[in-house]
């Protein structure tokens, strides 16, 4: 089966998360992703816990996830031989993902303006905290800074609590998704015009993307969107506690609320003027009272029986899964969201697979995250045509190191 991105070569340098997420997704759908690492300063994520260990072998689980479906080469860009090898690779690559701070590659004489002279079809994906321009662009940064500066943390949490960081790399992930979108748009443009371009990805701006309604609320109405915990405008729409856990009930429509009243054995509430409309069930009016009725009903009920009953009556509902429950969830598993990948010396690991699902060109997990420099021979000899003498020179210079064991 032909893969959607087969024949596209990606050169990736990324020591953390956002840039590598772009490479991961492109690789899942068939692109040849070549990761290069400075042999003196390896990818931080390689040696980040949690680890899985077998004997003297270990691998960081974050690294195992984000660097599947890729090849690894060692390449020191501070050395002249490394700069020459990078330029040689740029000539035969389609995409370069640059996860350095703005200006770093320019200082080495390897920035986009230089590279596009070598390969005008090159798509350069620059991933940074604040973007390539603006007063903050030169500042170092991480996901948590983008979450804070974007306003994302300020609206997350409960009204009487502090701003809350999303407990995952949300700005990194959103930046990676925006980076993939920009890369594919640039590829489409290149197919029509033959011309490459820069894709400027800012984690800060990516983290503002889900906040557009909150920004508009302020610019249009001068109303500040504030923390509201688990509430969302109106009652009977959120997480509720049963006797053995939590579930979601989401009656966005009046008819769903009417049906819930019937299921709870309180059909008269559907005709009660206080609750008959979404406006009446808003938290400005009687939303909390509606929630309390549901809470009382759930005190003697289990999550499983309640979700089953609600689904039978077409009332939107779901359990609040923890991660073990998610991994066993029949919906999650029926769509083949987990792949087994064999890691040498470690064994098979179950790893979340690519999304979305494509009917003609689906993604797949085919190769494990590589050892450092595992594909040096393929890249330096086969792709670049370097001979033994040239490779020996690069090894002596410190541009290349031999293949390393898993960390």
CSV table of C-alpha atoms in Angstrom, one decimal:
chain,number,residue,atom,x,y,z
A,1,UNK,CA,0.0,0.0,0.0
A,2,UNK,CA,1.4,3.4,-1.0
A,3,UNK,CA,1.8,5.7,2.0
A,4,UNK,CA,0.6,9.3,1.7
A,5,UNK,CA,4.0,10.9,2.4
A,6,UNK,CA,6.2,8.3,0.8
A,7,UNK,CA,9.1,9.9,-1.0
A,8,UNK,CA,9.2,12.9,1.3
A,9,UNK,CA,12.4,13.3,3.3
A,10,UNK,CA,12.4,15.2,6.6
A,11,UNK,CA,15.6,16.3,8.4
A,12,UNK,CA,14.8,16.9,12.0
A,13,UNK,CA,16.6,18.4,14.9
A,14,UNK,CA,14.6,18.5,18.1
A,15,UNK,CA,15.7,18.0,21.7
A,16,UNK,CA,12.4,18.3,23.4
A,17,UNK,CA,8.8,17.8,22.2
A,18,UNK,CA,7.1,20.2,19.8
A,19,UNK,CA,9.4,19.8,16.8
A,20,UNK,CA,9.7,16.1,17.2
A,21,UNK,CA,5.9,15.8,17.3
A,22,UNK,CA,5.8,17.2,13.8
A,23,UNK,CA,8.4,14.6,12.7
A,24,UNK,CA,6.5,11.8,14.4
A,25,UNK,CA,3.3,12.5,12.6
A,26,UNK,CA,4.9,12.9,9.2
A,27,UNK,CA,6.8,9.6,9.8
A,28,UNK,CA,3.6,7.8,10.8
A,29,UNK,CA,2.2,8.5,7.3
A,30,UNK,CA,5.3,7.4,5.4
A,31,UNK,CA,7.8,10.3,5.3
A,32,UNK,CA,11.4,9.3,5.7
A,33,UNK,CA,12.3,11.2,9.0
A,34,UNK,CA,16.0,11.6,9.7
A,35,UNK,CA,16.8,12.8,13.2
A,36,UNK,CA,20.2,14.2,13.8
A,37,UNK,CA,21.7,14.6,17.2
A,38,UNK,CA,24.8,16.4,18.4
A,39,UNK,CA,26.9,13.5,19.8
A,40,UNK,CA,28.1,15.9,22.6
A,41,UNK,CA,24.6,17.1,23.5
A,42,UNK,CA,22.0,14.3,23.0
A,43,UNK,CA,18.3,14.7,23.0
A,44,UNK,CA,17.2,15.4,26.5
A,45,UNK,CA,14.2,13.2,26.1
A,46,UNK,CA,16.4,10.1,25.5
A,47,UNK,CA,17.4,10.1,29.1
A,48,UNK,CA,14.1,11.3,30.6
A,49,UNK,CA,12.0,9.0,32.9
A,50,UNK,CA,9.9,7.0,33.2
A,51,UNK,CA,12.1,4.1,31.9
A,52,UNK,CA,11.5,0.5,31.0
A,53,UNK,CA,14.5,-1.6,31.9
A,54,UNK,CA,15.6,-5.1,31.1
A,55,UNK,CA,19.0,-6.2,32.3
A,56,UNK,CA,21.5,-3.5,31.3
A,57,UNK,CA,19.1,-2.0,28.7
A,58,UNK,CA,16.7,0.8,29.3
A,59,UNK,CA,14.7,3.2,27.3
A,60,UNK,CA,12.7,6.3,28.2
A,61,UNK,CA,9.1,5.9,27.3
A,62,UNK,CA,8.7,9.5,26.1
A,63,UNK,CA,11.5,8.8,23.7
A,64,UNK,CA,10.1,5.5,22.6
A,65,UNK,CA,6.8,7.3,21.7
A,66,UNK,CA,8.0,10.4,19.9
A,67,UNK,CA,10.9,9.0,17.9
A,68,UNK,CA,9.3,5.9,16.4
A,69,UNK,CA,9.3,5.6,12.6
A,70,UNK,CA,12.5,7.6,12.3
A,71,UNK,CA,16.2,7.2,11.5
A,72,UNK,CA,19.0,8.5,13.6
A,73,UNK,CA,22.4,10.1,12.6
A,74,UNK,CA,25.0,11.8,14.7
A,75,UNK,CA,25.9,15.2,13.4
A,76,UNK,CA,27.8,18.0,15.2
A,77,UNK,CA,26.9,21.3,13.5
A,78,UNK,CA,29.6,23.3,15.4
A,79,UNK,CA,32.2,21.5,13.3
A,80,UNK,CA,33.0,22.5,9.7
A,81,UNK,CA,32.5,18.9,8.5
A,82,UNK,CA,29.1,18.8,10.2
A,83,UNK,CA,28.0,22.0,8.5
A,84,UNK,CA,29.1,20.6,5.1
A,85,UNK,CA,27.2,17.4,5.8
A,86,UNK,CA,24.1,19.4,6.8
A,87,UNK,CA,24.2,21.4,3.5
A,88,UNK,CA,24.6,18.2,1.5
A,89,UNK,CA,21.5,16.7,3.2
A,90,UNK,CA,19.5,19.9,2.7
A,91,UNK,CA,20.1,19.5,-1.1
A,92,UNK,CA,18.3,16.1,-1.1
A,93,UNK,CA,15.6,16.8,1.6
A,94,UNK,CA,12.1,18.2,1.3
A,95,UNK,CA,11.6,19.5,4.9
A,96,UNK,CA,13.9,20.7,7.6
A,97,UNK,CA,12.4,21.0,11.1
A,98,UNK,CA,14.4,23.4,13.2
A,99,UNK,CA,13.7,23.3,16.9
A,100,UNK,CA,16.5,25.6,17.9
A,101,UNK,CA,15.9,29.1,19.4
A,102,UNK,CA,15.6,31.8,16.7
A,103,UNK,CA,19.0,32.8,15.3
A,104,UNK,CA,20.9,29.7,16.4
A,105,UNK,CA,21.0,28.2,12.9
A,106,UNK,CA,21.8,31.6,11.4
A,107,UNK,CA,24.8,32.0,13.7
A,108,UNK,CA,26.1,28.7,12.4
A,109,UNK,CA,25.6,29.9,8.8
A,110,UNK,CA,22.9,27.3,8.3
A,111,UNK,CA,19.7,29.3,8.5
A,112,UNK,CA,16.8,29.3,6.1
A,113,UNK,CA,18.0,32.1,3.9
A,114,UNK,CA,21.2,30.2,3.3
A,115,UNK,CA,19.5,26.8,2.8
A,116,UNK,CA,16.9,28.1,0.4
A,117,UNK,CA,19.7,29.2,-1.9
A,118,UNK,CA,21.0,25.6,-1.9
A,119,UNK,CA,17.5,24.1,-2.3
A,120,UNK,CA,14.7,26.5,-3.4
A,121,UNK,CA,12.1,23.7,-2.9
A,122,UNK,CA,13.0,23.3,0.8
A,123,UNK,CA,10.3,23.7,3.4
A,124,UNK,CA,11.8,25.0,6.6
A,125,UNK,CA,9.7,24.5,9.7
A,126,UNK,CA,11.0,26.7,12.5
A,127,UNK,CA,9.5,25.8,15.9
A,128,UNK,CA,10.1,28.1,18.9
A,129,UNK,CA,8.4,29.4,22.0
A,130,UNK,CA,7.4,32.9,20.7
A,131,UNK,CA,8.1,32.7,16.9
A,132,UNK,CA,10.8,34.1,14.7
A,133,UNK,CA,9.9,37.8,15.3
A,134,UNK,CA,8.5,40.1,18.0
A,135,UNK,CA,10.0,41.4,21.3
A,136,UNK,CA,10.1,38.0,23.0
A,137,UNK,CA,11.4,36.0,20.0
A,138,UNK,CA,15.0,35.6,21.4
A,139,UNK,CA,13.9,34.5,24.8
A,140,UNK,CA,14.4,30.8,25.8
A,141,UNK,CA,11.2,29.0,26.7
A,142,UNK,CA,9.3,25.8,27.4
A,143,UNK,CA,5.8,24.6,27.2
A,144,UNK,CA,4.8,25.9,30.6
A,145,UNK,CA,5.8,29.5,29.6
A,146,UNK,CA,3.7,29.3,26.5
A,147,UNK,CA,0.8,27.9,28.6
A,148,UNK,CA,1.1,30.9,31.0
A,149,UNK,CA,1.7,33.7,28.6
A,150,UNK,CA,-1.0,32.6,26.2
A,151,UNK,CA,-3.8,32.9,28.8
A,152,UNK,CA,-4.5,29.2,28.7
A,153,UNK,CA,-3.5,28.7,32.4
A,154,UNK,CA,-5.5,31.8,33.5
A,155,UNK,CA,-8.8,30.3,32.4
A,156,UNK,CA,-8.0,26.8,33.6
A,157,UNK,CA,-9.0,25.8,37.2
A,158,UNK,CA,-11.7,26.7,39.7
A,159,UNK,CA,-12.8,30.2,40.5
A,160,UNK,CA,-11.3,30.2,44.0
A,161,UNK,CA,-8.1,28.5,43.0
A,162,UNK,CA,-4.9,29.5,41.2
A,163,UNK,CA,-4.2,29.3,37.5
A,164,UNK,CA,-3.6,25.6,36.5
A,165,UNK,CA,-1.1,24.2,34.0
A,166,UNK,CA,-2.6,21.6,31.8
A,167,UNK,CA,-1.0,18.3,33.1
A,168,UNK,CA,0.4,17.5,29.7
A,169,UNK,CA,2.6,19.4,27.2
A,170,UNK,CA,-0.4,21.2,25.8
A,171,UNK,CA,1.5,24.1,24.1
A,172,UNK,CA,4.0,21.7,22.7
A,173,UNK,CA,1.3,19.4,21.4
A,174,UNK,CA,-0.7,22.3,19.9
A,175,UNK,CA,2.5,23.7,18.4
A,176,UNK,CA,3.2,20.3,16.9
A,177,UNK,CA,-0.3,20.0,15.4
A,178,UNK,CA,-0.1,23.6,14.0
A,179,UNK,CA,3.4,22.7,12.6
A,180,UNK,CA,2.0,19.6,10.8
A,181,UNK,CA,-0.8,21.7,9.3
A,182,UNK,CA,1.6,24.4,8.1
A,183,UNK,CA,4.0,21.8,6.7
A,184,UNK,CA,1.2,20.1,4.7
A,185,UNK,CA,-0.1,23.4,3.4
A,186,UNK,CA,3.5,24.3,2.3
A,187,UNK,CA,3.9,21.0,0.6
A,188,UNK,CA,0.6,21.5,-1.3
A,189,UNK,CA,1.8,25.0,-2.3
A,190,UNK,CA,5.1,23.6,-3.5
A,191,UNK,CA,3.4,20.9,-5.6
A,192,UNK,CA,1.6,23.7,-7.5
A,193,UNK,CA,4.4,26.2,-7.7
A,194,UNK,CA,7.7,24.3,-7.1
A,195,UNK,CA,8.5,26.9,-4.4
A,196,UNK,CA,9.4,26.1,-0.8
A,197,UNK,CA,8.9,28.5,2.2
A,198,UNK,CA,9.3,28.9,5.9
A,199,UNK,CA,6.7,27.7,8.3
A,200,UNK,CA,7.0,29.8,11.5
A,201,UNK,CA,5.5,27.9,14.5
A,202,UNK,CA,5.1,29.6,17.8
A,203,UNK,CA,4.1,27.6,20.9
A,204,UNK,CA,2.7,30.8,22.4
A,205,UNK,CA,0.4,31.5,19.4
A,206,UNK,CA,-0.6,27.8,19.1
A,207,UNK,CA,-1.7,27.8,22.7
A,208,UNK,CA,-4.0,30.8,22.0
A,209,UNK,CA,-5.8,28.8,19.3
A,210,UNK,CA,-8.4,27.2,21.6
A,211,UNK,CA,-9.0,30.6,23.3
A,212,UNK,CA,-10.4,32.4,20.3
A,213,UNK,CA,-13.9,32.8,21.8
A,214,UNK,CA,-12.5,34.1,25.0
A,215,UNK,CA,-10.4,36.7,23.1
A,216,UNK,CA,-13.4,37.7,21.1
A,217,UNK,CA,-15.5,38.0,24.2
A,218,UNK,CA,-13.0,40.5,25.5
A,219,UNK,CA,-12.4,42.5,22.3
A,220,UNK,CA,-16.1,42.7,21.5
A,221,UNK,CA,-17.8,43.0,24.9
A,222,UNK,CA,-15.0,43.8,27.3
A,223,UNK,CA,-16.0,40.8,29.3
A,224,UNK,CA,-13.2,38.7,30.8
A,225,UNK,CA,-13.5,35.0,30.5
A,226,UNK,CA,-12.8,33.6,33.9
A,227,UNK,CA,-12.1,30.2,35.5
A,228,UNK,CA,-15.2,28.2,36.1
A,229,UNK,CA,-13.9,24.7,37.0
A,230,UNK,CA,-16.0,22.0,35.5
A,231,UNK,CA,-19.0,24.2,34.7
A,232,UNK,CA,-19.8,25.2,31.1
A,233,UNK,CA,-22.5,27.8,30.9
A,234,UNK,CA,-25.5,25.7,32.0
A,235,UNK,CA,-26.4,22.9,34.3
A,236,UNK,CA,-26.7,19.2,33.5
A,237,UNK,CA,-23.6,19.5,31.4
A,238,UNK,CA,-20.4,18.3,33.1
A,239,UNK,CA,-18.9,15.6,35.4
A,240,UNK,CA,-21.1,14.1,38.1
A,241,UNK,CA,-20.1,11.7,40.9
A,242,UNK,CA,-21.8,8.4,41.1
A,243,UNK,CA,-21.4,6.0,44.1
A,244,UNK,CA,-18.3,4.4,42.5
A,245,UNK,CA,-16.7,7.0,40.3
A,246,UNK,CA,-17.4,9.8,37.9
A,247,UNK,CA,-19.3,10.2,34.6
A,248,UNK,CA,-20.1,12.9,32.1
A,249,UNK,CA,-23.7,14.0,31.4
A,250,UNK,CA,-24.1,16.5,28.6
A,251,UNK,CA,-27.6,17.7,28.0
A,252,UNK,CA,-26.9,20.5,25.5
A,253,UNK,CA,-30.4,20.5,24.0
A,254,UNK,CA,-33.7,21.0,25.8
A,255,UNK,CA,-35.1,17.7,24.5
A,256,UNK,CA,-32.1,15.9,26.1
A,257,UNK,CA,-32.9,17.5,29.4
A,258,UNK,CA,-36.5,16.5,29.1
A,259,UNK,CA,-35.5,12.9,28.5
A,260,UNK,CA,-33.1,13.0,31.5
A,261,UNK,CA,-36.0,14.2,33.7
A,262,UNK,CA,-38.0,11.2,32.5
A,263,UNK,CA,-35.2,8.7,33.1
A,264,UNK,CA,-34.6,10.1,36.6
A,265,UNK,CA,-38.3,9.6,37.4
A,266,UNK,CA,-39.0,13.3,37.6
A,267,UNK,CA,-40.9,14.1,34.3
A,268,UNK,CA,-42.5,17.2,36.0
A,269,UNK,CA,-39.2,19.0,35.9
A,270,UNK,CA,-39.3,19.2,32.1
A,271,UNK,CA,-42.4,21.4,32.4
A,272,UNK,CA,-41.0,23.5,35.3
A,273,UNK,CA,-40.4,27.0,33.9
A,274,UNK,CA,-37.2,27.2,35.9
A,275,UNK,CA,-35.6,24.3,34.0
A,276,UNK,CA,-37.5,24.2,30.7
A,277,UNK,CA,-35.0,26.1,28.6
A,278,UNK,CA,-31.2,26.3,28.4
A,279,UNK,CA,-31.4,29.9,29.7
A,280,UNK,CA,-33.3,28.7,32.8
A,281,UNK,CA,-30.7,26.0,33.3
A,282,UNK,CA,-27.8,28.5,33.0
A,283,UNK,CA,-25.6,29.1,36.0
A,284,UNK,CA,-26.9,32.7,36.1
A,285,UNK,CA,-30.3,31.3,37.0
A,286,UNK,CA,-31.0,27.7,38.1
A,287,UNK,CA,-28.1,25.6,36.7
A,288,UNK,CA,-26.7,24.7,40.2
A,289,UNK,CA,-30.2,23.6,41.3
A,290,UNK,CA,-30.5,21.3,38.2
A,291,UNK,CA,-27.0,19.9,39.0
A,292,UNK,CA,-28.0,19.2,42.6
A,293,UNK,CA,-31.1,17.2,41.4
A,294,UNK,CA,-28.7,15.0,39.3
A,295,UNK,CA,-26.2,14.6,42.1
A,296,UNK,CA,-29.0,13.4,44.4
A,297,UNK,CA,-30.2,10.9,41.8
A,298,UNK,CA,-26.7,9.5,41.3
A,299,UNK,CA,-25.9,8.8,45.0
A,300,UNK,CA,-27.1,5.2,44.9
A,301,UNK,CA,-26.1,4.5,41.3
A,302,UNK,CA,-22.9,3.1,39.7
A,303,UNK,CA,-21.2,4.7,36.7
A,304,UNK,CA,-21.6,1.6,34.5
A,305,UNK,CA,-25.4,1.2,35.0
A,306,UNK,CA,-26.0,4.9,34.7
A,307,UNK,CA,-24.1,5.4,31.5
A,308,UNK,CA,-25.8,2.3,30.1
A,309,UNK,CA,-29.2,3.7,30.9
A,310,UNK,CA,-28.5,7.1,29.6
A,311,UNK,CA,-27.0,5.9,26.3
A,312,UNK,CA,-30.0,3.6,25.9
A,313,UNK,CA,-32.2,6.8,26.0
A,314,UNK,CA,-29.9,8.7,23.7
A,315,UNK,CA,-28.7,11.1,26.4
A,316,UNK,CA,-25.1,12.0,25.8
A,317,UNK,CA,-22.9,10.5,28.5
A,318,UNK,CA,-19.6,8.7,29.1
A,319,UNK,CA,-17.5,7.5,32.0
A,320,UNK,CA,-14.6,9.6,33.2
A,321,UNK,CA,-11.9,7.1,32.3
A,322,UNK,CA,-8.6,6.9,34.0
A,323,UNK,CA,-5.7,5.8,31.8
A,324,UNK,CA,-6.0,2.0,32.6
A,325,UNK,CA,-9.7,2.2,31.7
A,326,UNK,CA,-8.9,4.1,28.5
A,327,UNK,CA,-6.5,1.4,27.4
A,328,UNK,CA,-9.2,-1.2,27.9
A,329,UNK,CA,-12.0,0.9,26.4
A,330,UNK,CA,-13.8,-1.0,23.6
A,331,UNK,CA,-14.2,2.1,21.5
A,332,UNK,CA,-10.5,2.9,21.7
A,333,UNK,CA,-9.4,-0.7,20.9
A,334,UNK,CA,-11.9,-1.3,18.1
A,335,UNK,CA,-10.3,1.5,16.1
A,336,UNK,CA,-6.8,-0.1,16.5
A,337,UNK,CA,-5.3,2.9,18.4
A,338,UNK,CA,-2.5,0.8,20.0
A,339,UNK,CA,0.4,-0.8,18.1
A,340,UNK,CA,3.0,-3.2,19.3
A,341,UNK,CA,6.6,-2.3,18.4
A,342,UNK,CA,9.6,-4.5,19.2
A,343,UNK,CA,12.6,-2.7,20.9
A,344,UNK,CA,15.9,-4.7,20.7
A,345,UNK,CA,16.9,-5.8,24.1
A,346,UNK,CA,13.7,-4.5,25.7
A,347,UNK,CA,10.9,-6.4,24.0
A,348,UNK,CA,7.5,-5.4,22.7
A,349,UNK,CA,6.0,-2.1,23.8
A,350,UNK,CA,2.4,-1.1,23.2
A,351,UNK,CA,2.4,2.5,21.9
A,352,UNK,CA,-0.4,4.8,20.9
A,353,UNK,CA,-0.7,5.0,17.2
A,354,UNK,CA,-1.3,7.7,14.6
A,355,UNK,CA,-4.5,9.8,14.2
A,356,UNK,CA,-6.5,10.6,12.2
A,357,UNK,CA,-7.6,7.4,10.5
A,358,UNK,CA,-7.3,7.5,6.7
A,359,UNK,CA,-9.1,5.0,4.5
A,360,UNK,CA,-6.7,4.7,1.6
A,361,UNK,CA,-3.4,5.7,3.2
A,362,UNK,CA,-3.5,4.9,7.0
A,363,UNK,CA,-0.7,5.6,9.3
A,364,UNK,CA,1.3,2.9,11.0
A,365,UNK,CA,4.0,2.2,13.6
A,366,UNK,CA,6.7,0.2,11.8
A,367,UNK,CA,10.1,0.9,13.4
A,368,UNK,CA,11.2,1.6,17.0
A,369,UNK,CA,12.9,4.8,18.1
A,370,UNK,CA,16.5,4.4,17.0
A,371,UNK,CA,19.8,4.2,18.8
A,372,UNK,CA,21.9,7.3,18.5
A,373,UNK,CA,23.6,7.1,15.1
A,374,UNK,CA,22.0,3.9,14.2
A,375,UNK,CA,21.6,4.9,10.5
A,376,UNK,CA,24.9,6.7,10.1
A,377,UNK,CA,26.0,4.2,7.4
A,378,UNK,CA,22.8,4.5,5.4
A,379,UNK,CA,22.8,8.3,5.6
A,380,UNK,CA,26.5,9.1,5.1
A,381,UNK,CA,27.3,6.3,2.7
A,382,UNK,CA,24.1,5.7,0.7
A,383,UNK,CA,22.5,9.1,0.7
A,384,UNK,CA,25.5,11.3,0.7
A,385,UNK,CA,28.0,9.0,-1.0
A,386,UNK,CA,30.8,9.6,1.5
A,387,UNK,CA,33.6,7.1,1.3
A,388,UNK,CA,35.6,5.5,4.1
A,389,UNK,CA,38.2,8.2,4.1
A,390,UNK,CA,35.6,11.0,4.4
A,391,UNK,CA,33.7,9.2,7.1
A,392,UNK,CA,36.9,8.5,9.1
A,393,UNK,CA,37.8,12.2,8.8
A,394,UNK,CA,34.3,13.1,10.2
A,395,UNK,CA,34.7,10.7,13.1
A,396,UNK,CA,38.1,12.1,14.0
A,397,UNK,CA,36.7,15.6,13.9
A,398,UNK,CA,33.9,14.6,16.3
A,399,UNK,CA,31.1,15.2,13.7
A,400,UNK,CA,30.1,11.5,13.9
A,401,UNK,CA,30.1,9.0,16.8
A,402,UNK,CA,29.5,5.3,16.5
A,403,UNK,CA,26.1,3.8,17.2
A,404,UNK,CA,25.2,4.0,20.9
A,405,UNK,CA,23.3,1.6,23.0
A,406,UNK,CA,19.8,2.5,24.1
A,407,UNK,CA,19.7,4.9,27.1
